[in-house]
GROMACS .gro file of C-alpha atoms in nm:
model
  286
    1MET     CA    1   3.781  -0.106  -2.127
    2HIS     CA    2   3.442  -0.011  -2.264
    3LYS     CA    3   3.265  -0.244  -2.019
    4ALA     CA    4   3.472  -0.108  -1.731
    5GLU     CA    5   3.365   0.247  -1.820
    6GLU     CA    6   3.000   0.140  -1.837
    7LEU     CA    7   3.026  -0.027  -1.497
    8LYS     CA    8   3.193   0.282  -1.350
    9LYS     CA    9   2.917   0.509  -1.482
   10LYS     CA   10   2.651   0.272  -1.351
   11LEU     CA   11   2.804   0.267  -1.004
   12GLU     CA   12   2.839   0.645  -1.004
   13ALA     CA   13   2.472   0.681  -1.101
   14GLU     CA   14   2.370   0.443  -0.822
   15ASP     CA   15   2.580   0.640  -0.573
   16ARG     CA   16   2.404   0.961  -0.681
   17GLN     CA   17   2.066   0.796  -0.634
   18VAL     CA   18   2.160   0.674  -0.287
   19ALA     CA   19   2.277   1.024  -0.191
   20GLU     CA   20   1.956   1.182  -0.325
   21VAL     CA   21   1.734   0.934  -0.141
   22GLN     CA   22   1.927   0.990   0.182
   23ALA     CA   23   1.879   1.366   0.141
   24ALA     CA   24   1.507   1.300   0.094
   25VAL     CA   25   1.498   1.096   0.416
   26SER     CA   26   1.647   1.390   0.607
   27GLY     CA   27   1.387   1.621   0.454
   28LEU     CA   28   1.103   1.381   0.529
   29ILE     CA   29   1.202   1.366   0.896
   30ASN     CA   30   1.162   1.745   0.915
   31TYR     CA   31   0.844   1.727   0.707
   32ALA     CA   32   0.690   1.497   0.971
   33GLY     CA   33   0.696   1.791   1.211
   34VAL     CA   34   0.546   2.022   0.950
   35LEU     CA   35   0.260   1.779   0.888
   36THR     CA   36   0.189   1.764   1.261
   37TRP     CA   37   0.161   2.142   1.283
   38ASN     CA   38  -0.024   2.191   0.952
   39GLY     CA   39  -0.313   1.950   1.000
   40GLY     CA   40  -0.155   1.663   0.808
   41LYS     CA   41  -0.132   1.398   1.079
   42GLU     CA   42  -0.321   1.149   0.862
   43TYR     CA   43  -0.016   1.139   0.632
   44LEU     CA   44   0.230   1.051   0.909
   45PRO     CA   45   0.177   0.670   0.888
   46ASP     CA   46   0.253   0.682   0.514
   47LEU     CA   47   0.560   0.898   0.579
   48ARG     CA   48   0.687   0.651   0.840
   49ASP     CA   49   0.634   0.359   0.599
   50ILE     CA   50   0.814   0.545   0.318
   51VAL     CA   51   1.114   0.635   0.534
   52ALA     CA   52   1.137   0.275   0.659
   53GLY     CA   53   1.124   0.152   0.299
   54MET     CA   54   1.381   0.403   0.177
   55THR     CA   55   1.627   0.319   0.454
   56ALA     CA   56   1.586  -0.052   0.380
   57MET     CA   57   1.631  -0.018   0.002
   58TRP     CA   58   1.888   0.259  -0.018
   59ALA     CA   59   2.123   0.201   0.278
   60PRO     CA   60   2.392  -0.034   0.140
   61GLU     CA   61   2.601  -0.027   0.458
   62ASP     CA   62   2.300  -0.155   0.654
   63ILE     CA   63   2.156  -0.396   0.401
   64ILE     CA   64   2.222  -0.724   0.586
   65TYR     CA   65   1.977  -0.743   0.872
   66ASP     CA   66   1.692  -0.953   1.008
   67PHE     CA   67   1.384  -0.865   0.800
   68ASN     CA   68   1.167  -0.941   1.102
   69GLU     CA   69   1.333  -0.659   1.296
   70PRO     CA   70   1.401  -0.294   1.199
   71SER     CA   71   1.759  -0.221   1.099
   72ARG     CA   72   1.979   0.020   1.292
   73ILE     CA   73   1.924   0.297   1.037
   74GLN     CA   74   1.550   0.235   1.035
   75GLU     CA   75   1.538   0.263   1.413
   76GLU     CA   76   1.737   0.586   1.408
   77ALA     CA   77   1.508   0.740   1.145
   78ALA     CA   78   1.196   0.630   1.335
   79ASN     CA   79   1.325   0.792   1.654
   80GLN     CA   80   1.407   1.113   1.467
   81ILE     CA   81   1.053   1.123   1.329
   82LYS     CA   82   0.914   1.081   1.681
   83THR     CA   83   1.126   1.374   1.799
   84ALA     CA   84   1.012   1.593   1.507
   85VAL     CA   85   0.646   1.510   1.570
   86ARG     CA   86   0.668   1.580   1.945
   87LYS     CA   87   0.849   1.909   1.905
   88LYS     CA   88   0.636   2.182   2.065
   89ALA     CA   89   0.805   2.503   1.950
   90PRO     CA   90   0.920   2.663   1.735
   91CYS     CA   91   0.721   2.518   1.444
   92PRO     CA   92   0.940   2.280   1.236
   93THR     CA   93   1.030   2.412   0.892
   94VAL     CA   94   1.118   2.265   0.554
   95THR     CA   95   1.293   2.489   0.303
   96GLY     CA   96   1.208   2.500  -0.065
   97GLU     CA   97   1.535   2.320  -0.142
   98GLN     CA   98   1.450   2.047   0.109
   99ALA     CA   99   1.108   2.006  -0.054
  100LEU     CA  100   1.283   1.954  -0.388
  101ASP     CA  101   1.518   1.703  -0.223
  102ILE     CA  102   1.214   1.513  -0.097
  103ILE     CA  103   1.046   1.506  -0.438
  104ARG     CA  104   1.367   1.387  -0.608
  105GLY     CA  105   1.410   1.109  -0.353
  106LEU     CA  106   1.045   1.009  -0.373
  107SER     CA  107   1.073   0.992  -0.753
  108ILE     CA  108   1.373   0.758  -0.736
  109HIS     CA  109   1.210   0.541  -0.473
  110ALA     CA  110   0.871   0.533  -0.648
  111GLU     CA  111   1.027   0.423  -0.977
  112ALA     CA  112   1.208   0.137  -0.804
  113LEU     CA  113   0.889   0.031  -0.623
  114GLU     CA  114   0.685   0.032  -0.944
  115LYS     CA  115   0.946  -0.173  -1.130
  116GLU     CA  116   0.973  -0.428  -0.849
  117GLY     CA  117   0.597  -0.464  -0.806
  118TYR     CA  118   0.508  -0.289  -0.481
  119PRO     CA  119   0.192  -0.096  -0.577
  120LEU     CA  120   0.083  -0.004  -0.223
  121ALA     CA  121   0.419   0.151  -0.131
  122PHE     CA  122   0.421   0.322  -0.471
  123TRP     CA  123   0.076   0.469  -0.403
  124GLN     CA  124   0.194   0.593  -0.062
  125CYS     CA  125   0.481   0.780  -0.231
  126CYS     CA  126   0.241   0.940  -0.478
  127ARG     CA  127  -0.004   1.034  -0.203
  128LEU     CA  128   0.263   1.200   0.010
  129ALA     CA  129   0.406   1.381  -0.294
  130ARG     CA  130   0.062   1.528  -0.363
  131ARG     CA  131   0.037   1.658  -0.006
  132LEU     CA  132   0.389   1.803  -0.032
  133ARG     CA  133   0.287   1.984  -0.351
  134GLU     CA  134  -0.014   2.129  -0.172
  135ASP     CA  135   0.203   2.252   0.116
  136PHE     CA  136   0.486   2.403  -0.088
  137THR     CA  137   0.348   2.514  -0.426
  138GLY     CA  138   0.495   2.857  -0.500
  139HIS     CA  139   0.783   2.811  -0.257
  140THR     CA  140   1.022   2.619  -0.482
  141SER     CA  141   1.223   2.699  -0.793
  142GLN     CA  142   1.087   2.391  -0.973
  143PRO     CA  143   0.748   2.216  -0.975
  144LEU     CA  144   0.705   1.954  -0.703
  145VAL     CA  145   0.608   1.676  -0.944
  146LEU     CA  146   0.720   1.315  -0.934
  147GLN     CA  147   0.932   1.230  -1.237
  148GLY     CA  148   1.046   0.895  -1.368
  149ASP     CA  149   0.953   0.595  -1.579
  150PHE     CA  150   0.607   0.561  -1.427
  151THR     CA  151   0.265   0.723  -1.411
  152PRO     CA  152   0.186   0.862  -1.064
  153ASP     CA  153  -0.106   0.697  -0.887
  154GLU     CA  154  -0.305   0.981  -0.732
  155SER     CA  155  -0.623   0.787  -0.665
  156LYS     CA  156  -0.793   0.892  -0.342
  157ARG     CA  157  -0.768   0.540  -0.202
  158PHE     CA  158  -0.546   0.247  -0.297
  159VAL     CA  159  -0.728   0.031  -0.553
  160ARG     CA  160  -0.458  -0.174  -0.729
  161PHE     CA  161  -0.548  -0.503  -0.563
  162GLY     CA  162  -0.824  -0.758  -0.541
  163THR     CA  163  -0.990  -1.045  -0.722
  164THR     CA  164  -1.062  -0.969  -1.089
  165ASP     CA  165  -1.162  -1.303  -1.244
  166ARG     CA  166  -1.148  -1.678  -1.198
  167ASP     CA  167  -0.777  -1.690  -1.279
  168HIS     CA  168  -0.678  -1.395  -1.060
  169ILE     CA  169  -0.804  -1.452  -0.707
  170MET     CA  170  -0.677  -1.242  -0.417
  171HIS     CA  171  -0.733  -1.410  -0.086
  172GLY     CA  172  -0.638  -1.365   0.275
  173ARG     CA  173  -0.753  -1.436   0.627
  174VAL     CA  174  -0.943  -1.277   0.911
  175GLY     CA  175  -0.789  -1.454   1.205
  176LYS     CA  176  -0.766  -1.811   1.073
  177THR     CA  177  -1.070  -1.781   0.843
  178PRO     CA  178  -0.998  -1.769   0.467
  179VAL     CA  179  -1.159  -1.484   0.271
  180LEU     CA  180  -1.180  -1.360  -0.088
  181ILE     CA  181  -1.067  -0.998  -0.129
  182PHE     CA  182  -1.211  -0.733  -0.365
  183ASN     CA  183  -1.135  -0.365  -0.414
  184GLU     CA  184  -1.505  -0.278  -0.455
  185PRO     CA  185  -1.825  -0.414  -0.297
  186VAL     CA  186  -1.950  -0.731  -0.466
  187PRO     CA  187  -2.305  -0.686  -0.605
  188ALA     CA  188  -2.559  -0.875  -0.393
  189GLU     CA  189  -2.674  -1.090  -0.686
  190LYS     CA  190  -2.319  -1.222  -0.733
  191ILE     CA  191  -2.258  -1.329  -0.373
  192PRO     CA  192  -2.256  -1.712  -0.370
  193GLU     CA  193  -2.516  -1.891  -0.159
  194GLY     CA  194  -2.389  -1.956   0.191
  195TRP     CA  195  -2.126  -1.681   0.171
  196TYR     CA  196  -2.128  -1.345   0.348
  197SER     CA  197  -2.008  -1.006   0.231
  198PHE     CA  198  -1.827  -0.760   0.458
  199HIS     CA  199  -1.649  -0.430   0.411
  200LEU     CA  200  -1.317  -0.314   0.549
  201SER     CA  201  -1.205   0.025   0.671
  202GLY     CA  202  -0.871   0.169   0.777
  203ARG     CA  203  -0.596   0.368   0.611
  204ASN     CA  204  -0.540   0.114   0.328
  205ILE     CA  205  -0.620  -0.248   0.251
  206ARG     CA  206  -0.309  -0.378   0.430
  207ASP     CA  207  -0.387  -0.186   0.749
  208SER     CA  208  -0.763  -0.244   0.758
  209ASP     CA  209  -0.871  -0.261   1.121
  210ILE     CA  210  -1.254  -0.263   1.124
  211LEU     CA  211  -1.503  -0.499   0.959
  212TRP     CA  212  -1.844  -0.354   0.865
  213SER     CA  213  -2.179  -0.477   0.738
  214PHE     CA  214  -2.191  -0.177   0.498
  215PRO     CA  215  -1.920   0.031   0.322
  216GLN     CA  216  -1.785   0.335   0.506
  217HIS     CA  217  -1.775   0.646   0.288
  218ASN     CA  218  -1.446   0.804   0.396
  219THR     CA  219  -1.246   0.509   0.531
  220TYR     CA  220  -1.352   0.223   0.299
  221THR     CA  221  -1.053   0.012   0.190
  222GLY     CA  222  -1.203  -0.300   0.032
  223SER     CA  223  -1.451  -0.586   0.066
  224ILE     CA  224  -1.431  -0.955   0.148
  225LEU     CA  225  -1.642  -1.267   0.106
  226SER     CA  226  -1.640  -1.537   0.374
  227LYS     CA  227  -1.819  -1.857   0.462
  228THR     CA  228  -1.818  -1.734   0.822
  229ASP     CA  229  -2.070  -1.479   0.943
  230PHE     CA  230  -1.847  -1.240   1.136
  231LEU     CA  231  -2.138  -1.012   1.229
  232PRO     CA  232  -2.429  -1.227   1.355
  233CYS     CA  233  -2.742  -1.091   1.523
  234ASN     CA  234  -2.745  -0.776   1.306
  235ARG     CA  235  -2.416  -0.646   1.439
  236GLN     CA  236  -2.286  -0.350   1.236
  237MET     CA  237  -1.910  -0.371   1.293
  238MET     CA  238  -1.622  -0.555   1.458
  239ARG     CA  239  -1.265  -0.448   1.526
  240ILE     CA  240  -1.008  -0.674   1.359
  241ASP     CA  241  -0.685  -0.498   1.464
  242GLY     CA  242  -0.393  -0.711   1.347
  243GLN     CA  243  -0.623  -1.001   1.246
  244PHE     CA  244  -0.662  -0.924   0.874
  245THR     CA  245  -0.398  -1.057   0.636
  246ALA     CA  246  -0.401  -1.001   0.259
  247ILE     CA  247  -0.188  -1.250   0.067
  248ARG     CA  248   0.001  -1.070  -0.208
  249ASP     CA  249   0.032  -1.353  -0.460
  250LEU     CA  250  -0.278  -1.420  -0.670
  251ILE     CA  251  -0.405  -1.774  -0.731
  252THR     CA  252  -0.679  -1.935  -0.940
  253LEU     CA  253  -1.026  -2.002  -0.805
  254GLU     CA  254  -0.954  -2.374  -0.828
  255GLY     CA  255  -0.632  -2.324  -0.631
  256PHE     CA  256  -0.814  -2.125  -0.363
  257CYS     CA  257  -1.083  -2.392  -0.328
  258GLN     CA  258  -0.831  -2.675  -0.319
  259GLN     CA  259  -0.629  -2.499  -0.051
  260TYR     CA  260  -0.928  -2.440   0.179
  261GLY     CA  261  -1.161  -2.729   0.095
  262PHE     CA  262  -1.427  -2.540  -0.103
  263HIS     CA  263  -1.598  -2.644  -0.429
  264PRO     CA  264  -1.534  -2.420  -0.734
  265GLN     CA  265  -1.886  -2.477  -0.870
  266ASP     CA  266  -2.031  -2.325  -0.551
  267LEU     CA  267  -1.867  -1.995  -0.648
  268ASP     CA  268  -1.982  -1.987  -1.011
  269ARG     CA  269  -2.224  -1.705  -0.929
  270LEU     CA  270  -1.923  -1.476  -0.891
  271PHE     CA  271  -1.814  -1.547  -1.248
  272PRO     CA  272  -2.127  -1.638  -1.449
  273GLU     CA  273  -1.957  -1.586  -1.787
  274MET     CA  274  -1.710  -1.859  -1.694
  275ALA     CA  275  -1.937  -2.107  -1.522
  276MET     CA  276  -1.996  -2.309  -1.837
  277GLU     CA  277  -1.678  -2.227  -2.035
  278PRO     CA  278  -1.375  -2.199  -1.804
  279ALA     CA  279  -1.136  -2.157  -2.097
  280GLN     CA  280  -1.270  -1.811  -2.181
  281GLY     CA  281  -1.173  -1.489  -1.998
  282GLY     CA  282  -1.322  -1.408  -1.660
  283MET     CA  283  -1.560  -1.132  -1.563
  284THR     CA  284  -1.395  -0.832  -1.404
  285LEU     CA  285  -1.541  -0.741  -1.068
  286VAL     CA  286  -1.319  -0.442  -0.994
   0.00000   0.00000   0.00000
């Protein structure tokens, strides 16, 4: 009987969370229109991603679907956001209570994302919550602060990614070309001979769409090293829309080299402290 009571309470708590997240989705759809009118269009892509993630994670009646295609609920929410954004007049509004609904739903969703290891989506929740706080401070009965078993990530750009040492290599591709990925520019003296350094820009590392020969101040998202010179003849930039892929799972330097036919010793300049003694910890580059 005791276990049955515990299960009942757990299911009731989950139902409350689902209801609160769904209320947040409704508020976020209205908030999309507010952002459009209030100079916050740069936050709309994050809002769309968050709503898509919420409807995927917290819509039990729609949970079985093809992950390569948006679900029915996701499509409906996306269309509602489009309508809110295109609305000409009157200006869309979000009440103080709706703002609190949004922050409660974002808190629940952010905690789940942090526990399940989705740092980019977690950062997007924190970023949107900060903008919501800026828009509605003084208009709600409670502070618009994310609450849960996590520490909000309010960094200006997403930085929880990238190669850190010989045992934690983040890699990806530009087109079909393998690259090493870093969350900061690699110092020139550490770039291995025969490799080239480039810098990405976009709205975050996943959605980087331009490759540069130098870091961009406001849109910089990360840096890569490649054996291919993507910018010959002193070119400054190249569009890479849809061509950049960051692989989420980290591997070792030896694994990266084995996979793509490189020699680990050729990359020792990146990790000089480990070149002679691989058993000791690696040098952090980020």
